[in-house]
Coordinates of C-alpha atoms in Angstrom, one line a residue:
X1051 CA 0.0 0.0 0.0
X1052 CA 2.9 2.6 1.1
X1053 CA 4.0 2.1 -2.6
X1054 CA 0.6 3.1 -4.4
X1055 CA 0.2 5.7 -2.0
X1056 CA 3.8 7.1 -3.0
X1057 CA 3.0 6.7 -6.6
X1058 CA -0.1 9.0 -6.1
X1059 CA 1.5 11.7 -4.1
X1060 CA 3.8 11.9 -6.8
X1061 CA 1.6 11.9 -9.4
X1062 CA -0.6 14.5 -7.3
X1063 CA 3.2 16.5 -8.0
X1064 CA 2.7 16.5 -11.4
X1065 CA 2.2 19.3 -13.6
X1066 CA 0.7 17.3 -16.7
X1067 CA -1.7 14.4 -17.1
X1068 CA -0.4 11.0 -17.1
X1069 CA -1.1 9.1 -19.9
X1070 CA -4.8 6.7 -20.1
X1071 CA -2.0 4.0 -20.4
X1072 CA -0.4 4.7 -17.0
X1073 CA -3.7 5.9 -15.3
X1074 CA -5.8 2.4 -16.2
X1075 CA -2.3 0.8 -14.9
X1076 CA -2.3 2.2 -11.5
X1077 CA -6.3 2.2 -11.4
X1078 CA -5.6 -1.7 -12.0
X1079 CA -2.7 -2.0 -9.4
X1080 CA -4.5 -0.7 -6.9
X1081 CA -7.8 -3.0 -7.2
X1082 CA -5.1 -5.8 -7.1
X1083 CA -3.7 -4.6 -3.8
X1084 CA -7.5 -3.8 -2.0
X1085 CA -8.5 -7.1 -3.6
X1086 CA -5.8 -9.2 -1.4
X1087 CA -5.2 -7.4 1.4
X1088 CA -8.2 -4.8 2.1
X1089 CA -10.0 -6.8 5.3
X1090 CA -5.8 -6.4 7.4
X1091 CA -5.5 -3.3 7.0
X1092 CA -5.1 -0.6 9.6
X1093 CA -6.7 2.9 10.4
X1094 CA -3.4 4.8 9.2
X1095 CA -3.7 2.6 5.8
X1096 CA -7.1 2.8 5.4
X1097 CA -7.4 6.3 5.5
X1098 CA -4.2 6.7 2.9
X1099 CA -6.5 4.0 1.0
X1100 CA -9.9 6.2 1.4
X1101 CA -6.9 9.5 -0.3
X1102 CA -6.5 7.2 -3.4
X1103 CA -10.1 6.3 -4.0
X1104 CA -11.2 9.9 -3.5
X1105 CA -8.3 11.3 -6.0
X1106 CA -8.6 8.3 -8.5
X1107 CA -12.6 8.7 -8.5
X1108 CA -12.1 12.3 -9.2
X1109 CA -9.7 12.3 -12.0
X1110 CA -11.4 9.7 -13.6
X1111 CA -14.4 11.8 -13.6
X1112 CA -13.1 15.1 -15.0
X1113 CA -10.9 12.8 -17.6
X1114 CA -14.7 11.2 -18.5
X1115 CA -16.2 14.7 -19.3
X1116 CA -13.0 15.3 -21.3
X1117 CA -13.1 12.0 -23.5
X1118 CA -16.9 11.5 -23.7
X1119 CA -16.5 11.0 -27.8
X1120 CA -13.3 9.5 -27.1
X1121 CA -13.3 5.4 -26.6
X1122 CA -11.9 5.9 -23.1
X1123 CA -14.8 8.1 -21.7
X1124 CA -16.7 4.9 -20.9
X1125 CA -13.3 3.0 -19.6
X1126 CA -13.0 6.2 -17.3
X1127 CA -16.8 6.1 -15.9
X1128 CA -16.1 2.9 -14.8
X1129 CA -13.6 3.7 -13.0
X1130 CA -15.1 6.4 -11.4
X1131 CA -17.8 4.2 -10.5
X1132 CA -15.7 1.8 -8.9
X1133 CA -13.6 4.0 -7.1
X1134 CA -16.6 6.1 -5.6
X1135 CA -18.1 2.3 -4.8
X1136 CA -14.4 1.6 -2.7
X1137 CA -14.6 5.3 -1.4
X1138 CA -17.8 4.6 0.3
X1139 CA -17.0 1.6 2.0
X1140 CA -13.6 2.3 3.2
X1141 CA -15.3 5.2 4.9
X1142 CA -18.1 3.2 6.4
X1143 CA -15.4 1.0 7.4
X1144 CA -13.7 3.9 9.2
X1145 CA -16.8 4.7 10.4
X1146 CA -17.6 1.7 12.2
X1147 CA -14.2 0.3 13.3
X1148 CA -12.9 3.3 13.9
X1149 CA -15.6 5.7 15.1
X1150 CA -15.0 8.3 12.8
X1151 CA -17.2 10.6 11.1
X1152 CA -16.7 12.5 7.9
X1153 CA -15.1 15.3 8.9
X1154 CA -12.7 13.5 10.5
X1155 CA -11.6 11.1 7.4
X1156 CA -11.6 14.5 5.4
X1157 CA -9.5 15.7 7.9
X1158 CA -6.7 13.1 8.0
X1159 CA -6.9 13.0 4.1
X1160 CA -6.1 16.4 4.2
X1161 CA -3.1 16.0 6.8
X1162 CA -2.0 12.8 4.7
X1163 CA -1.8 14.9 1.4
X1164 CA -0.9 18.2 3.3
X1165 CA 2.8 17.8 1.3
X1166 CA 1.7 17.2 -1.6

């Protein structure tokens, strides 16, 4: 996880758009990683997970409005969809084994990404 997290921040650095290639690559990578490992992890890693669904979700919806006509508007819906689908339940999950509300994810999100 500390890997795809890196990768993000560093992407988050970035002054142009990665390419779909790289994007659907990472997008990919980091369903792998939830996939296997998701029920172990930790507050601290969940809460760095719940930063990559959030920013994922929202690129791939602003890249969506951009590429409608294109053939990877639909690819990038999806992947909206299925990061705002992981977004929700790692906050529930937060929520419930962690007793934290809203705010508070938001808040450690934005101390997580406060660098960045």
């Amino acid at each position: 996880m500390e890997a795809l997290f890196a990768k993000l921040c560093e992407y988050l650095q970035m002054e142009d758009e990665i390419p779909y290639a790289e994007f659907a690559a990472y997008f990919k990578d980091v369903l792998a990683e939830w996939q296997k490992n998701y029920q172990q992890y930790d507050k601290e890693t969940l809460l760095k997970c719940q930063s990559i669904a959030s920013v994922v979700a929202a690129n791939a919806i602003d890249r969506g409005k951009e590429s409608k006509k294109e053939a990877n508007g639909k690819k990038f819906k999806k992947m909206a969809e299925k990061m705002t689908f992981w977004a929700q339940a790692i906050e529930l999950r937060l929520e419930k084994e962690h007793n934290m509300t809203k705010e508070q994810v938001d808040a450690e999100i934005d101390r997580l990404l406060a660098d960045v």
